[in-house]
Coordinates of C-alpha atoms in Angstrom, one line a residue:
M24 CA 46.8 49.0 -23.5
T25 CA 46.9 50.0 -27.2
P26 CA 49.8 51.8 -28.7
D27 CA 47.7 55.0 -29.1
T28 CA 46.7 54.9 -25.4
A29 CA 50.4 54.4 -24.4
I30 CA 51.6 57.3 -26.6
L31 CA 48.8 59.7 -25.4
R32 CA 49.6 58.8 -21.8
R33 CA 53.3 59.5 -22.3
L34 CA 52.7 62.8 -24.1
R35 CA 50.6 64.1 -21.2
E36 CA 53.4 63.2 -18.7
A37 CA 56.0 65.6 -20.2
E38 CA 56.2 68.7 -22.3
Y39 CA 58.4 67.0 -24.9
V40 CA 58.9 63.2 -25.3
P41 CA 61.8 61.8 -27.4
A42 CA 60.7 59.6 -30.2
A43 CA 62.8 56.7 -28.8
E44 CA 60.5 56.7 -25.7
L45 CA 57.4 56.2 -27.8
G46 CA 58.5 52.9 -29.3
P47 CA 60.0 51.8 -32.7
D48 CA 56.9 52.7 -34.7
A49 CA 56.4 56.1 -33.1
A50 CA 56.3 58.1 -36.3
N51 CA 53.5 56.0 -37.8
S52 CA 51.5 56.0 -34.6
V53 CA 51.9 59.8 -34.2
E54 CA 50.8 60.2 -37.9
G55 CA 47.7 58.2 -37.1
L56 CA 46.9 60.4 -34.1
I57 CA 47.4 63.5 -36.2
A58 CA 45.0 62.1 -38.8
A59 CA 42.5 61.5 -36.0
G60 CA 42.6 65.2 -35.2
Y61 CA 45.3 65.6 -32.5
G62 CA 47.7 68.5 -32.7
I63 CA 51.2 67.0 -32.2
E64 CA 54.4 69.0 -32.9
H65 CA 57.8 67.4 -33.5
H66 CA 61.1 69.1 -32.5
P67 CA 64.2 67.5 -34.1
Y68 CA 66.1 67.5 -30.8
R69 CA 63.4 67.5 -28.1
G70 CA 60.9 65.1 -29.5
Y71 CA 57.1 65.2 -29.7
R72 CA 54.7 67.6 -28.0
L73 CA 50.9 67.3 -27.6
V74 CA 49.3 70.7 -28.3
S75 CA 45.6 70.0 -28.9
A76 CA 43.0 67.2 -29.0
P77 CA 39.8 66.8 -31.1
D78 CA 36.4 67.7 -29.7
R79 CA 35.1 64.1 -29.9
L80 CA 35.1 61.2 -27.5
I81 CA 38.0 58.7 -28.2
A82 CA 38.4 55.6 -26.2
D83 CA 42.2 55.7 -26.2
D84 CA 42.2 59.3 -25.1
I85 CA 39.9 58.5 -22.1
L86 CA 41.9 55.4 -21.2
S87 CA 45.2 57.3 -21.4
R88 CA 44.0 59.5 -18.5
L89 CA 43.2 56.6 -16.2
P90 CA 45.6 54.6 -14.0
E91 CA 47.1 51.6 -15.7
R92 CA 45.8 49.2 -13.0
R93 CA 42.1 49.9 -12.4
W94 CA 38.7 48.4 -11.9
I95 CA 37.4 50.2 -15.0
R96 CA 38.3 47.4 -17.4
D97 CA 37.6 48.9 -20.9
V98 CA 36.0 51.8 -22.7
L99 CA 34.0 51.6 -25.9
V100 CA 32.9 54.7 -27.9
F101 CA 30.1 54.6 -30.5
E102 CA 29.3 57.4 -32.9
K103 CA 25.6 56.5 -32.7
T104 CA 23.6 53.8 -31.0
G105 CA 20.1 53.2 -29.8
S106 CA 20.9 53.1 -26.0
T107 CA 24.2 52.5 -24.3
N108 CA 22.3 50.6 -21.6
D109 CA 21.2 48.1 -24.3
V110 CA 24.9 47.8 -25.4
I111 CA 26.0 46.9 -21.9
N112 CA 23.0 44.6 -21.3
G113 CA 24.1 42.6 -24.4
L114 CA 27.7 42.4 -23.2
A115 CA 26.5 41.3 -19.7
R116 CA 24.3 38.5 -21.1
D117 CA 27.4 37.3 -23.1
G118 CA 29.3 37.0 -19.8
A119 CA 31.4 40.2 -19.9
A120 CA 33.1 41.2 -16.6
A121 CA 32.2 44.2 -14.6
G122 CA 33.9 47.5 -15.3
I123 CA 33.2 47.9 -19.1
V124 CA 31.9 51.3 -20.1
A125 CA 30.1 52.2 -23.3
F126 CA 29.9 55.9 -24.5
A127 CA 27.8 57.2 -27.4
E128 CA 28.2 60.5 -29.2
E129 CA 24.5 60.2 -30.0
Q130 CA 21.7 58.0 -28.7
T131 CA 18.5 57.5 -30.7
A132 CA 16.7 55.6 -28.0
G133 CA 18.2 56.9 -24.7
R134 CA 15.9 56.5 -21.7
G135 CA 15.5 57.7 -18.2
R136 CA 13.5 56.5 -15.3
L137 CA 9.8 55.5 -15.7
G138 CA 10.4 54.9 -19.5
R139 CA 11.0 58.6 -20.2
R140 CA 13.0 59.6 -23.3
W141 CA 16.4 61.1 -22.6
Q142 CA 17.5 63.8 -25.0
S143 CA 21.0 63.0 -26.2
N144 CA 22.3 65.9 -28.2
P145 CA 25.3 64.8 -30.4
R146 CA 28.8 65.9 -29.2
L147 CA 27.5 68.1 -26.3
G148 CA 27.1 65.7 -23.4
L149 CA 28.3 62.5 -21.9
W150 CA 25.9 59.6 -22.5
F151 CA 27.3 56.3 -21.2
S152 CA 26.6 53.1 -19.3
L153 CA 28.7 50.9 -17.0
L154 CA 28.5 47.2 -16.3
L155 CA 28.2 46.2 -12.6
R156 CA 28.3 42.8 -11.0
P157 CA 27.7 43.6 -7.3
E158 CA 29.2 41.2 -4.9
M159 CA 26.7 41.9 -2.1
P160 CA 23.2 40.8 -1.0
L161 CA 20.5 41.7 -3.5
A162 CA 18.8 43.8 -0.8
E163 CA 21.7 46.2 -0.9
W164 CA 21.6 46.8 -4.6
P165 CA 19.5 50.0 -4.2
R166 CA 22.7 51.6 -2.9
L167 CA 24.1 51.5 -6.5
T168 CA 22.3 54.6 -7.7
L169 CA 23.4 56.9 -4.8
W170 CA 27.0 55.7 -5.1
I171 CA 27.0 56.5 -8.8
A172 CA 25.6 59.9 -8.1
Y173 CA 28.4 60.4 -5.6
A174 CA 31.1 59.4 -8.0
V175 CA 29.7 61.5 -10.9
A176 CA 29.6 64.6 -8.6
R177 CA 33.2 63.9 -7.5
G178 CA 34.3 63.6 -11.1
I179 CA 32.5 66.8 -12.1
R180 CA 34.1 68.7 -9.2
A181 CA 37.6 67.4 -9.9
C182 CA 37.5 68.3 -13.5
T183 CA 35.6 71.6 -13.4
G184 CA 35.3 72.8 -9.8
L185 CA 31.5 72.8 -10.0
E186 CA 29.7 71.9 -6.8
T187 CA 26.5 70.0 -7.4
M188 CA 23.5 68.7 -5.4
V189 CA 21.6 65.4 -5.5
K190 CA 17.9 64.9 -5.9
W191 CA 17.1 61.5 -4.5
P192 CA 17.6 59.0 -5.9
N193 CA 19.1 59.6 -9.2
D194 CA 19.5 63.2 -10.4
I195 CA 22.4 65.6 -10.1
Y196 CA 21.3 69.3 -9.8
A197 CA 23.1 72.6 -10.1
S198 CA 21.4 76.0 -9.5
G199 CA 18.1 74.3 -8.9
R200 CA 18.1 72.6 -12.4
K201 CA 18.9 69.1 -13.6
L202 CA 22.4 68.5 -14.8
A203 CA 22.5 64.7 -14.9
G204 CA 20.3 61.7 -14.6
I205 CA 21.1 58.1 -13.7
L206 CA 19.3 54.9 -14.6
V207 CA 20.2 51.6 -13.0
E208 CA 18.6 48.5 -14.5
S209 CA 19.3 45.2 -13.0
S210 CA 19.0 41.5 -13.7
P211 CA 18.7 40.3 -10.1
A212 CA 21.7 38.3 -8.8
E213 CA 23.5 38.6 -12.1
Y214 CA 24.4 42.1 -13.1
A215 CA 23.3 45.7 -13.1
T216 CA 23.6 48.3 -15.8
A217 CA 24.1 52.0 -14.8
G218 CA 23.3 54.5 -17.5
I219 CA 24.4 58.1 -17.0
G220 CA 23.4 61.2 -19.0
L221 CA 25.3 64.4 -18.3
N222 CA 24.7 67.8 -20.0
V223 CA 28.2 69.2 -20.6
N224 CA 28.7 71.8 -23.4
H225 CA 25.1 72.8 -24.2
P226 CA 25.3 76.6 -24.5
A227 CA 21.6 77.0 -23.7
F228 CA 18.2 75.1 -23.6
P229 CA 15.1 76.3 -25.3
P230 CA 12.0 77.2 -23.3
P231 CA 10.4 75.7 -21.3
L232 CA 13.4 73.2 -20.8
D233 CA 15.6 76.1 -19.8
A234 CA 13.7 76.4 -16.5
T235 CA 14.5 72.8 -15.5
A236 CA 17.7 71.8 -17.2
T237 CA 21.3 73.1 -17.1
S238 CA 24.8 72.1 -18.3
I239 CA 28.3 72.5 -17.0
R240 CA 29.0 75.1 -19.6
I241 CA 26.0 77.1 -18.5
E242 CA 27.0 76.9 -14.9
T243 CA 30.7 77.6 -15.3
G244 CA 30.7 79.8 -18.4
A245 CA 33.3 77.6 -20.1
A246 CA 33.4 74.7 -22.5
V247 CA 34.8 71.4 -21.1
N248 CA 37.1 68.8 -22.6
R249 CA 34.7 65.9 -22.6
N250 CA 37.4 63.2 -22.7
A251 CA 39.0 64.8 -19.6
L252 CA 35.6 64.9 -17.9
A253 CA 34.8 61.4 -18.8
A254 CA 38.1 60.2 -17.4
A255 CA 37.6 62.2 -14.2
I256 CA 34.2 60.5 -13.7
L257 CA 35.4 57.1 -14.5
G258 CA 38.4 57.7 -12.1
A259 CA 35.9 58.6 -9.4
L260 CA 33.8 55.5 -10.1
D261 CA 37.0 53.4 -10.1
G262 CA 38.3 54.8 -6.9
T263 CA 35.0 54.6 -4.9
H264 CA 33.3 51.4 -6.2
G265 CA 34.3 49.5 -3.0
L266 CA 32.2 52.0 -0.9
V267 CA 29.0 50.3 -2.0
S268 CA 29.6 47.2 0.1
G269 CA 32.0 48.7 2.7
G270 CA 32.2 52.3 3.7
F271 CA 28.8 53.4 2.4
N272 CA 28.6 55.9 5.2
E273 CA 30.9 58.1 3.1
V274 CA 28.4 58.2 0.3
I275 CA 25.6 58.9 2.8
A276 CA 27.5 61.7 4.4
W277 CA 28.0 63.4 1.0
A278 CA 24.3 62.8 0.0
E279 CA 23.1 64.3 3.3
E280 CA 25.2 67.4 2.7
A281 CA 24.2 67.7 -1.0
D282 CA 20.5 66.7 -0.5
C283 CA 18.2 69.2 -2.3
L284 CA 15.0 67.6 -0.9
R285 CA 15.6 67.8 2.9
G286 CA 13.0 70.0 4.5
R287 CA 10.8 70.1 1.4
W288 CA 7.3 68.7 1.0
V289 CA 7.6 65.9 -1.6
A290 CA 5.5 63.3 -3.3
A291 CA 7.3 60.0 -3.9
V292 CA 5.9 57.3 -6.1
T293 CA 6.9 53.8 -5.1
G294 CA 5.2 51.0 -7.0
S295 CA 1.5 51.8 -7.0
A296 CA 1.6 54.0 -3.9
T297 CA 2.3 57.7 -3.5
I298 CA 3.8 58.9 -0.3
E299 CA 3.6 62.6 0.6
G300 CA 5.3 64.4 3.4
R301 CA 8.4 66.4 4.4
A302 CA 11.7 64.9 3.4
E303 CA 13.9 64.3 6.5
G304 CA 17.1 63.0 4.9
L305 CA 18.3 59.6 4.2
D306 CA 18.5 56.3 6.1
P307 CA 22.2 55.8 6.9
A308 CA 22.0 52.0 6.3
D309 CA 20.9 52.0 2.7
G310 CA 20.2 55.6 1.5
A311 CA 16.4 55.2 1.6
L312 CA 14.5 58.5 1.6
L313 CA 12.8 59.3 4.9
I314 CA 9.4 61.1 4.6
R315 CA 7.3 62.4 7.5
N316 CA 3.7 62.6 6.6
A317 CA 1.1 65.0 7.9
A318 CA 0.3 62.6 10.8
G319 CA 3.9 62.7 11.9
E320 CA 4.7 59.1 10.8
V321 CA 8.0 58.5 9.0
A322 CA 8.0 56.2 5.9
R323 CA 11.1 54.7 4.3
V324 CA 11.2 54.9 0.5
V325 CA 13.8 52.4 -0.7
S326 CA 13.2 52.9 -4.5
G327 CA 10.9 55.2 -6.4
E328 CA 10.6 58.6 -8.0
V329 CA 10.0 62.0 -6.4
T330 CA 7.5 63.5 -8.8
R331 CA 7.3 67.0 -7.2
F332 CA 8.8 68.9 -4.4
S333 CA 8.4 72.3 -2.9
V334 CA 9.6 74.4 0.1
S335 CA 6.4 73.9 2.0
K336 CA 3.3 71.8 2.0
E337 CA 1.3 74.9 1.0
G338 CA 3.4 75.3 -2.1
K339 CA 3.3 71.8 -3.3

């Protein structure tokens, strides 16, 4: 834990903190935090008080909001990078342990599923990636995406109160529009990289994007402290990572309740095949999408992309 992380943690625990409790070099450390944009007041008798924080992602700030003992090992923040997934992939190849997270204020080459470009507006969202080294059979790795969606939704709700839906396998929705996307890339039997893009403080989206995209600010009417939201999501990931290999039924139960595809006519692309039919929920074993076609046969889609969905077959 860095001195800045320790001081920010302590300042959030009490209204005033005596200088003696912040260590022998407290004055210099506090001056550094003030220079970084924090509003910190000093009372000659009561000590230091945190009154405001800058509107930018700061690793020490995020870490100060997390438990001291945790699975999330470290947080990196970049002002600008090509893709946070590429950053984590590089660290993984160098042998880094699981639980490292990389955030970027801006991505110049952010990507979603099927090679799509992900729009990463500076200082408005959370664009980050997490290193995973799953200790479970490779056949169970498809569970990762749904678990991450579950944790992201829990973090959003804990920080903002916003309830969200999931569009299998990797999108978080609110009010029928996309709020977040998840991309899990894997090097089989070695590691997986989970990239998350979340629209946070966008005040609006231009047409025609406004019909399909939303943000937490649009949904709640209020701007969000992104460091606090980042910590809430990382805390949810930290607290639930064991569910992937044991207790996955909790993730499935949430996904069934939050499923925005159930009962709709969908087209799912898996490999070179397209499966059309009515979505009938998820397989409780692994979260595969269950689709009943026009002939009444049920297909399991373990991985793929739902390219379109509608209330009825006639409306597809």
